[in-house]
């Protein structure tokens, strides 16, 4: 059995370029701040200190709000890093606009060269290729219902919600309802077959489709969301309600 790392977040910080590069860039501020404190005028030092206190208080409030509102760690981390970048640029501007420009370039390099890792767990769901999904649906010797998440890990929304589907599969998977994940980033040609648009910046991803004996019976987002500029945030509660997962579980328990 593979042993889990005793400090998974520390392991991720060191092993993932996305997190390590952010940590080094944020940590560099303390080095710059310490070395520049002797060269700054008293007025600038006083103004910088007051702004740092304001930033810490505002950052703490926003983090507390996000910790309550966000459902996944991936979304929480993404928002936390965004706030930290904005506040760092604000503070750096007080010291020197050249410093703020250097940080801006650094963040752009990270954005271009790295990507936030998605949640790696699968829960009770199955990682499938489009051909494997078609075979499971057409053979008819597996579950009657298949709830499938179509995602692409080049989509920030897919990364932010990557933990939700595996968590749902742990609660709701049974002999009648199975969960599958298809990565359309690896198989983009399969998107058209399932009526999913990859236009824009993967606007329709992730897409969730419920199959009943190989026939699509429900999907999210549905047609009603296509005309809207935005769609509701994906949450466990929304998916449970949309696909009636509680009803499916109750029917399975009662043998219907």
PDB file of C-alpha atoms in Angstrom:
ATOM      1  CA  UNK A   1       0.000   0.000   0.000  1.00  0.00           C
ATOM      2  CA  UNK A   2       1.298   3.422  -0.966  1.00  0.00           C
ATOM      3  CA  UNK A   3       2.050   5.572   2.071  1.00  0.00           C
ATOM      4  CA  UNK A   4       0.563   9.037   2.207  1.00  0.00           C
ATOM      5  CA  UNK A   5       2.883  11.952   2.839  1.00  0.00           C
ATOM      6  CA  UNK A   6       2.471  13.114   6.471  1.00  0.00           C
ATOM      7  CA  UNK A   7       2.380  16.755   5.332  1.00  0.00           C
ATOM      8  CA  UNK A   8       0.550  16.691   1.973  1.00  0.00           C
ATOM      9  CA  UNK A   9       0.391  20.463   1.577  1.00  0.00           C
ATOM     10  CA  UNK A  10       4.113  20.828   2.233  1.00  0.00           C
ATOM     11  CA  UNK A  11       4.800  18.051  -0.258  1.00  0.00           C
ATOM     12  CA  UNK A  12       2.598  19.794  -2.837  1.00  0.00           C
ATOM     13  CA  UNK A  13       4.316  23.127  -2.200  1.00  0.00           C
ATOM     14  CA  UNK A  14       7.707  21.609  -2.955  1.00  0.00           C
ATOM     15  CA  UNK A  15       6.695  19.278  -5.793  1.00  0.00           C
ATOM     16  CA  UNK A  16       4.267  21.498  -7.742  1.00  0.00           C
ATOM     17  CA  UNK A  17       5.906  24.267  -9.774  1.00  0.00           C
ATOM     18  CA  UNK A  18       2.746  26.386  -9.598  1.00  0.00           C
ATOM     19  CA  UNK A  19       2.751  26.567  -5.794  1.00  0.00           C
ATOM     20  CA  UNK A  20       6.536  26.728  -5.396  1.00  0.00           C
ATOM     21  CA  UNK A  21       6.907  29.633  -7.817  1.00  0.00           C
ATOM     22  CA  UNK A  22       4.157  31.591  -6.056  1.00  0.00           C
ATOM     23  CA  UNK A  23       5.732  30.909  -2.650  1.00  0.00           C
ATOM     24  CA  UNK A  24       9.160  32.111  -3.803  1.00  0.00           C
ATOM     25  CA  UNK A  25       7.739  35.247  -5.391  1.00  0.00           C
ATOM     26  CA  UNK A  26       5.708  36.174  -2.303  1.00  0.00           C
ATOM     27  CA  UNK A  27       8.622  35.359   0.029  1.00  0.00           C
ATOM     28  CA  UNK A  28      10.899  37.643  -1.989  1.00  0.00           C
ATOM     29  CA  UNK A  29       8.853  40.616  -0.763  1.00  0.00           C
ATOM     30  CA  UNK A  30      10.145  40.113   2.783  1.00  0.00           C
ATOM     31  CA  UNK A  31      13.724  40.057   1.485  1.00  0.00           C
ATOM     32  CA  UNK A  32      13.165  43.222  -0.554  1.00  0.00           C
ATOM     33  CA  UNK A  33      11.342  44.901   2.333  1.00  0.00           C
ATOM     34  CA  UNK A  34      14.182  44.199   4.755  1.00  0.00           C
ATOM     35  CA  UNK A  35      16.897  45.386   2.384  1.00  0.00           C
ATOM     36  CA  UNK A  36      14.999  48.530   1.325  1.00  0.00           C
ATOM     37  CA  UNK A  37      13.976  49.672   4.812  1.00  0.00           C
ATOM     38  CA  UNK A  38      17.285  51.540   5.303  1.00  0.00           C
ATOM     39  CA  UNK A  39      17.026  53.344   1.963  1.00  0.00           C
ATOM     40  CA  UNK A  40      13.412  54.551   2.183  1.00  0.00           C
ATOM     41  CA  UNK A  41      12.579  57.960   3.594  1.00  0.00           C
ATOM     42  CA  UNK A  42      10.724  58.104   6.933  1.00  0.00           C
ATOM     43  CA  UNK A  43       7.564  59.351   5.193  1.00  0.00           C
ATOM     44  CA  UNK A  44       7.517  56.472   2.705  1.00  0.00           C
ATOM     45  CA  UNK A  45       8.358  53.966   5.454  1.00  0.00           C
ATOM     46  CA  UNK A  46       5.462  55.221   7.588  1.00  0.00           C
ATOM     47  CA  UNK A  47       3.045  55.170   4.655  1.00  0.00           C
ATOM     48  CA  UNK A  48       4.230  51.698   3.631  1.00  0.00           C
ATOM     49  CA  UNK A  49       3.747  50.352   7.144  1.00  0.00           C
ATOM     50  CA  UNK A  50       0.199  51.721   7.357  1.00  0.00           C
ATOM     51  CA  UNK A  51      -0.650  50.278   3.953  1.00  0.00           C
ATOM     52  CA  UNK A  52       0.751  46.875   4.976  1.00  0.00           C
ATOM     53  CA  UNK A  53      -1.489  46.870   8.064  1.00  0.00           C
ATOM     54  CA  UNK A  54      -4.507  47.750   5.895  1.00  0.00           C
ATOM     55  CA  UNK A  55      -3.616  45.018   3.420  1.00  0.00           C
ATOM     56  CA  UNK A  56      -3.244  42.382   6.149  1.00  0.00           C
ATOM     57  CA  UNK A  57      -6.639  43.296   7.645  1.00  0.00           C
ATOM     58  CA  UNK A  58      -8.418  43.362   4.254  1.00  0.00           C
ATOM     59  CA  UNK A  59      -6.747  40.110   3.181  1.00  0.00           C
ATOM     60  CA  UNK A  60      -7.761  38.396   6.433  1.00  0.00           C
ATOM     61  CA  UNK A  61     -11.402  39.452   6.022  1.00  0.00           C
ATOM     62  CA  UNK A  62     -11.550  38.287   2.394  1.00  0.00           C
ATOM     63  CA  UNK A  63      -9.921  34.966   3.257  1.00  0.00           C
ATOM     64  CA  UNK A  64     -12.387  34.396   6.097  1.00  0.00           C
ATOM     65  CA  UNK A  65     -15.311  35.076   3.734  1.00  0.00           C
ATOM     66  CA  UNK A  66     -13.929  32.789   1.036  1.00  0.00           C
ATOM     67  CA  UNK A  67     -13.242  30.021   3.546  1.00  0.00           C
ATOM     68  CA  UNK A  68     -16.933  30.003   4.395  1.00  0.00           C
ATOM     69  CA  UNK A  69     -18.277  30.402   0.852  1.00  0.00           C
ATOM     70  CA  UNK A  70     -15.981  28.199  -1.234  1.00  0.00           C
ATOM     71  CA  UNK A  71     -16.751  24.474  -1.352  1.00  0.00           C
ATOM     72  CA  UNK A  72     -13.374  23.183  -2.541  1.00  0.00           C
ATOM     73  CA  UNK A  73      -9.789  23.829  -1.526  1.00  0.00           C
ATOM     74  CA  UNK A  74      -8.850  24.364  -5.170  1.00  0.00           C
ATOM     75  CA  UNK A  75     -11.283  27.303  -5.484  1.00  0.00           C
ATOM     76  CA  UNK A  76     -10.212  28.703  -2.113  1.00  0.00           C
ATOM     77  CA  UNK A  77      -6.518  28.580  -3.059  1.00  0.00           C
ATOM     78  CA  UNK A  78      -7.161  30.170  -6.461  1.00  0.00           C
ATOM     79  CA  UNK A  79      -9.035  33.094  -4.879  1.00  0.00           C
ATOM     80  CA  UNK A  80      -6.462  33.451  -2.088  1.00  0.00           C
ATOM     81  CA  UNK A  81      -3.609  33.713  -4.588  1.00  0.00           C
ATOM     82  CA  UNK A  82      -5.535  36.265  -6.645  1.00  0.00           C
ATOM     83  CA  UNK A  83      -6.122  38.489  -3.603  1.00  0.00           C
ATOM     84  CA  UNK A  84      -2.495  38.097  -2.524  1.00  0.00           C
ATOM     85  CA  UNK A  85      -1.241  39.180  -5.960  1.00  0.00           C
ATOM     86  CA  UNK A  86      -3.405  42.296  -6.005  1.00  0.00           C
ATOM     87  CA  UNK A  87      -2.374  43.315  -2.492  1.00  0.00           C
ATOM     88  CA  UNK A  88       1.304  42.634  -3.172  1.00  0.00           C
ATOM     89  CA  UNK A  89       1.219  44.880  -6.235  1.00  0.00           C
ATOM     90  CA  UNK A  90      -0.498  47.626  -4.216  1.00  0.00           C
ATOM     91  CA  UNK A  91       2.183  47.517  -1.511  1.00  0.00           C
ATOM     92  CA  UNK A  92       5.049  47.247  -3.998  1.00  0.00           C
ATOM     93  CA  UNK A  93       3.843  50.386  -5.780  1.00  0.00           C
ATOM     94  CA  UNK A  94       4.484  52.413  -2.644  1.00  0.00           C
ATOM     95  CA  UNK A  95       8.125  51.328  -2.517  1.00  0.00           C
ATOM     96  CA  UNK A  96       8.872  51.641  -6.221  1.00  0.00           C
ATOM     97  CA  UNK A  97       6.860  51.205  -9.400  1.00  0.00           C
ATOM     98  CA  UNK A  98       9.756  49.274 -10.917  1.00  0.00           C
ATOM     99  CA  UNK A  99       9.364  46.689  -8.155  1.00  0.00           C
ATOM    100  CA  UNK A 100       5.627  46.432  -8.823  1.00  0.00           C
ATOM    101  CA  UNK A 101       6.371  45.973 -12.528  1.00  0.00           C
ATOM    102  CA  UNK A 102       8.830  43.161 -11.736  1.00  0.00           C
ATOM    103  CA  UNK A 103       6.189  41.370  -9.668  1.00  0.00           C
ATOM    104  CA  UNK A 104       3.626  41.833 -12.431  1.00  0.00           C
ATOM    105  CA  UNK A 105       6.010  40.285 -14.958  1.00  0.00           C
ATOM    106  CA  UNK A 106       6.718  37.446 -12.532  1.00  0.00           C
ATOM    107  CA  UNK A 107       3.008  36.685 -12.134  1.00  0.00           C
ATOM    108  CA  UNK A 108       2.550  36.750 -15.909  1.00  0.00           C
ATOM    109  CA  UNK A 109       5.409  34.270 -16.345  1.00  0.00           C
ATOM    110  CA  UNK A 110       3.829  31.946 -13.765  1.00  0.00           C
ATOM    111  CA  UNK A 111       0.437  32.262 -15.474  1.00  0.00           C
ATOM    112  CA  UNK A 112       1.906  31.393 -18.879  1.00  0.00           C
ATOM    113  CA  UNK A 113       4.296  28.625 -17.821  1.00  0.00           C
ATOM    114  CA  UNK A 114       2.427  26.812 -15.049  1.00  0.00           C
ATOM    115  CA  UNK A 115      -1.096  25.817 -14.080  1.00  0.00           C
ATOM    116  CA  UNK A 116      -2.837  25.183 -10.786  1.00  0.00           C
ATOM    117  CA  UNK A 117      -3.054  21.421 -10.208  1.00  0.00           C
ATOM    118  CA  UNK A 118      -6.497  19.866 -10.137  1.00  0.00           C
ATOM    119  CA  UNK A 119      -7.643  17.522  -7.386  1.00  0.00           C
ATOM    120  CA  UNK A 120      -6.132  14.118  -8.156  1.00  0.00           C
ATOM    121  CA  UNK A 121      -8.580  11.915  -6.288  1.00  0.00           C
ATOM    122  CA  UNK A 122     -11.300  10.008  -8.131  1.00  0.00           C
ATOM    123  CA  UNK A 123     -13.469   8.870  -5.216  1.00  0.00           C
ATOM    124  CA  UNK A 124     -15.693   6.104  -6.583  1.00  0.00           C
ATOM    125  CA  UNK A 125     -15.720   7.550 -10.093  1.00  0.00           C
ATOM    126  CA  UNK A 126     -13.968   6.055 -13.131  1.00  0.00           C
ATOM    127  CA  UNK A 127     -11.524   7.862 -15.386  1.00  0.00           C
ATOM    128  CA  UNK A 128     -12.722   7.000 -18.894  1.00  0.00           C
ATOM    129  CA  UNK A 129     -11.809   7.596 -22.498  1.00  0.00           C
ATOM    130  CA  UNK A 130     -14.701   8.390 -24.885  1.00  0.00           C
ATOM    131  CA  UNK A 131     -14.444   4.877 -26.355  1.00  0.00           C
ATOM    132  CA  UNK A 132     -14.607   3.288 -22.914  1.00  0.00           C
ATOM    133  CA  UNK A 133     -17.659   5.380 -22.064  1.00  0.00           C
ATOM    134  CA  UNK A 134     -19.433   4.366 -25.264  1.00  0.00           C
ATOM    135  CA  UNK A 135     -18.650   0.710 -24.584  1.00  0.00           C
ATOM    136  CA  UNK A 136     -20.007   0.913 -21.033  1.00  0.00           C
ATOM    137  CA  UNK A 137     -23.174   2.636 -22.194  1.00  0.00           C
ATOM    138  CA  UNK A 138     -23.883   0.297 -25.114  1.00  0.00           C
ATOM    139  CA  UNK A 139     -22.983  -3.020 -23.495  1.00  0.00           C
ATOM    140  CA  UNK A 140     -25.729  -2.596 -20.921  1.00  0.00           C
ATOM    141  CA  UNK A 141     -24.181  -5.011 -18.415  1.00  0.00           C
ATOM    142  CA  UNK A 142     -23.096  -2.310 -15.959  1.00  0.00           C
ATOM    143  CA  UNK A 143     -25.110   0.297 -14.051  1.00  0.00           C
ATOM    144  CA  UNK A 144     -28.427   1.490 -15.419  1.00  0.00           C
ATOM    145  CA  UNK A 145     -27.480   5.124 -14.778  1.00  0.00           C
ATOM    146  CA  UNK A 146     -24.181   6.808 -15.586  1.00  0.00           C
ATOM    147  CA  UNK A 147     -23.440  10.344 -14.445  1.00  0.00           C
ATOM    148  CA  UNK A 148     -20.467  11.617 -16.426  1.00  0.00           C
ATOM    149  CA  UNK A 149     -18.379  14.741 -15.933  1.00  0.00           C
ATOM    150  CA  UNK A 150     -16.801  16.101 -19.115  1.00  0.00           C
ATOM    151  CA  UNK A 151     -13.980  18.435 -18.197  1.00  0.00           C
ATOM    152  CA  UNK A 152     -10.676  19.807 -19.408  1.00  0.00           C
ATOM    153  CA  UNK A 153      -7.908  20.663 -17.001  1.00  0.00           C
ATOM    154  CA  UNK A 154      -6.970  23.658 -19.145  1.00  0.00           C
ATOM    155  CA  UNK A 155     -10.210  25.199 -17.868  1.00  0.00           C
ATOM    156  CA  UNK A 156      -9.920  27.092 -14.583  1.00  0.00           C
ATOM    157  CA  UNK A 157     -13.529  26.191 -13.729  1.00  0.00           C
ATOM    158  CA  UNK A 158     -12.771  22.497 -14.168  1.00  0.00           C
ATOM    159  CA  UNK A 159      -9.817  22.854 -11.794  1.00  0.00           C
ATOM    160  CA  UNK A 160     -11.817  24.789  -9.195  1.00  0.00           C
ATOM    161  CA  UNK A 161     -14.583  22.158  -9.187  1.00  0.00           C
ATOM    162  CA  UNK A 162     -12.387  19.073  -9.662  1.00  0.00           C
ATOM    163  CA  UNK A 163     -13.010  17.877  -6.088  1.00  0.00           C
ATOM    164  CA  UNK A 164     -16.831  18.073  -6.216  1.00  0.00           C
ATOM    165  CA  UNK A 165     -17.547  15.149  -8.554  1.00  0.00           C
ATOM    166  CA  UNK A 166     -15.307  12.601  -6.745  1.00  0.00           C
ATOM    167  CA  UNK A 167     -16.883  13.612  -3.427  1.00  0.00           C
ATOM    168  CA  UNK A 168     -20.379  13.088  -4.858  1.00  0.00           C
ATOM    169  CA  UNK A 169     -19.366   9.686  -6.195  1.00  0.00           C
ATOM    170  CA  UNK A 170     -18.353   8.533  -2.723  1.00  0.00           C
ATOM    171  CA  UNK A 171     -21.808   9.388  -1.378  1.00  0.00           C
ATOM    172  CA  UNK A 172     -24.090   8.417  -4.247  1.00  0.00           C
ATOM    173  CA  UNK A 173     -22.441   5.683  -6.328  1.00  0.00           C
ATOM    174  CA  UNK A 174     -24.114   2.276  -6.166  1.00  0.00           C
ATOM    175  CA  UNK A 175     -24.986  -0.672  -8.419  1.00  0.00           C
ATOM    176  CA  UNK A 176     -27.614   1.410 -10.235  1.00  0.00           C
ATOM    177  CA  UNK A 177     -25.658   4.662 -10.546  1.00  0.00           C
ATOM    178  CA  UNK A 178     -22.030   4.920 -11.612  1.00  0.00           C
ATOM    179  CA  UNK A 179     -19.839   7.978 -12.013  1.00  0.00           C
ATOM    180  CA  UNK A 180     -17.380   8.604 -14.839  1.00  0.00           C
ATOM    181  CA  UNK A 181     -14.943  11.365 -15.797  1.00  0.00           C
ATOM    182  CA  UNK A 182     -13.906  12.132 -19.381  1.00  0.00           C
ATOM    183  CA  UNK A 183     -11.086  14.630 -19.976  1.00  0.00           C
ATOM    184  CA  UNK A 184     -11.936  16.483 -23.179  1.00  0.00           C
ATOM    185  CA  UNK A 185      -8.598  18.216 -22.977  1.00  0.00           C
ATOM    186  CA  UNK A 186      -7.122  14.876 -24.009  1.00  0.00           C
ATOM    187  CA  UNK A 187      -9.957  13.943 -26.410  1.00  0.00           C
ATOM    188  CA  UNK A 188     -11.310  17.233 -27.867  1.00  0.00           C
ATOM    189  CA  UNK A 189     -12.763  15.493 -30.926  1.00  0.00           C
ATOM    190  CA  UNK A 190     -15.261  13.691 -28.688  1.00  0.00           C
ATOM    191  CA  UNK A 191     -16.882  16.942 -27.547  1.00  0.00           C
ATOM    192  CA  UNK A 192     -19.104  17.311 -30.626  1.00  0.00           C
ATOM    193  CA  UNK A 193     -20.427  13.760 -30.253  1.00  0.00           C
ATOM    194  CA  UNK A 194     -21.783  14.624 -26.811  1.00  0.00           C
ATOM    195  CA  UNK A 195     -23.055  18.063 -27.841  1.00  0.00           C
ATOM    196  CA  UNK A 196     -20.453  20.027 -25.916  1.00  0.00           C
ATOM    197  CA  UNK A 197     -18.989  23.256 -27.258  1.00  0.00           C
ATOM    198  CA  UNK A 198     -15.305  23.928 -26.707  1.00  0.00           C
ATOM    199  CA  UNK A 199     -15.551  27.400 -28.224  1.00  0.00           C
ATOM    200  CA  UNK A 200     -14.134  30.370 -26.365  1.00  0.00           C
ATOM    201  CA  UNK A 201     -12.236  29.460 -23.224  1.00  0.00           C
ATOM    202  CA  UNK A 202     -13.872  26.074 -22.630  1.00  0.00           C
ATOM    203  CA  UNK A 203     -17.065  27.946 -21.733  1.00  0.00           C
ATOM    204  CA  UNK A 204     -19.243  24.828 -21.360  1.00  0.00           C
ATOM    205  CA  UNK A 205     -16.802  22.905 -19.203  1.00  0.00           C
ATOM    206  CA  UNK A 206     -17.297  21.138 -16.987  1.00  0.00           C
ATOM    207  CA  UNK A 207     -20.471  19.613 -18.424  1.00  0.00           C
ATOM    208  CA  UNK A 208     -22.386  16.877 -16.600  1.00  0.00           C
ATOM    209  CA  UNK A 209     -24.626  14.370 -18.404  1.00  0.00           C
ATOM    210  CA  UNK A 210     -26.834  11.699 -16.857  1.00  0.00           C
ATOM    211  CA  UNK A 211     -27.434   8.617 -19.011  1.00  0.00           C
ATOM    212  CA  UNK A 212     -30.254   6.130 -18.419  1.00  0.00           C
ATOM    213  CA  UNK A 213     -29.564   2.897 -20.342  1.00  0.00           C
ATOM    214  CA  UNK A 214     -27.272   4.816 -22.723  1.00  0.00           C
ATOM    215  CA  UNK A 215     -29.875   7.548 -23.346  1.00  0.00           C
ATOM    216  CA  UNK A 216     -29.197  11.085 -22.151  1.00  0.00           C
ATOM    217  CA  UNK A 217     -31.910  12.154 -19.706  1.00  0.00           C
ATOM    218  CA  UNK A 218     -30.392  15.269 -18.120  1.00  0.00           C
ATOM    219  CA  UNK A 219     -27.413  17.571 -18.428  1.00  0.00           C
ATOM    220  CA  UNK A 220     -25.873  20.600 -16.777  1.00  0.00           C
ATOM    221  CA  UNK A 221     -25.508  23.241 -18.039  1.00  0.00           C
ATOM    222  CA  UNK A 222     -28.668  22.763 -20.082  1.00  0.00           C
ATOM    223  CA  UNK A 223     -30.119  24.714 -22.968  1.00  0.00           C
ATOM    224  CA  UNK A 224     -31.580  27.288 -20.579  1.00  0.00           C
ATOM    225  CA  UNK A 225     -28.073  28.476 -19.687  1.00  0.00           C
ATOM    226  CA  UNK A 226     -26.735  28.800 -23.243  1.00  0.00           C
ATOM    227  CA  UNK A 227     -28.236  32.247 -23.792  1.00  0.00           C
ATOM    228  CA  UNK A 228     -26.908  33.573 -20.491  1.00  0.00           C
ATOM    229  CA  UNK A 229     -23.535  35.242 -20.092  1.00  0.00           C
ATOM    230  CA  UNK A 230     -22.897  33.309 -16.891  1.00  0.00           C
ATOM    231  CA  UNK A 231     -24.199  30.212 -15.173  1.00  0.00           C
ATOM    232  CA  UNK A 232     -24.677  29.330 -11.513  1.00  0.00           C
ATOM    233  CA  UNK A 233     -21.606  28.290  -9.576  1.00  0.00           C
ATOM    234  CA  UNK A 234     -21.192  24.528  -9.565  1.00  0.00           C
ATOM    235  CA  UNK A 235     -21.760  23.105  -6.102  1.00  0.00           C
ATOM    236  CA  UNK A 236     -22.617  19.707  -4.667  1.00  0.00           C
ATOM    237  CA  UNK A 237     -26.076  20.979  -3.735  1.00  0.00           C
ATOM    238  CA  UNK A 238     -26.760  22.223  -7.272  1.00  0.00           C
ATOM    239  CA  UNK A 239     -25.718  18.929  -8.900  1.00  0.00           C
ATOM    240  CA  UNK A 240     -27.641  16.867  -6.348  1.00  0.00           C
ATOM    241  CA  UNK A 241     -30.792  18.853  -7.029  1.00  0.00           C
ATOM    242  CA  UNK A 242     -30.378  18.980 -10.801  1.00  0.00           C
ATOM    243  CA  UNK A 243     -29.794  15.213 -11.193  1.00  0.00           C
ATOM    244  CA  UNK A 244     -31.999  14.164  -8.248  1.00  0.00           C
ATOM    245  CA  UNK A 245     -29.181  12.158  -6.709  1.00  0.00           C
ATOM    246  CA  UNK A 246     -30.973  11.797  -3.378  1.00  0.00           C
ATOM    247  CA  UNK A 247     -33.973  10.240  -5.129  1.00  0.00           C
ATOM    248  CA  UNK A 248     -31.738   7.790  -7.008  1.00  0.00           C
ATOM    249  CA  UNK A 249     -30.077   6.780  -3.747  1.00  0.00           C
ATOM    250  CA  UNK A 250     -33.397   6.285  -1.943  1.00  0.00           C
ATOM    251  CA  UNK A 251     -34.747   4.178  -4.824  1.00  0.00           C
ATOM    252  CA  UNK A 252     -31.640   2.008  -4.740  1.00  0.00           C
ATOM    253  CA  UNK A 253     -31.878   1.521  -0.972  1.00  0.00           C
ATOM    254  CA  UNK A 254     -35.531   0.492  -1.282  1.00  0.00           C
ATOM    255  CA  UNK A 255     -34.792  -1.814  -4.202  1.00  0.00           C
ATOM    256  CA  UNK A 256     -36.770   0.047  -6.838  1.00  0.00           C
TER     257      UNK A 256
END
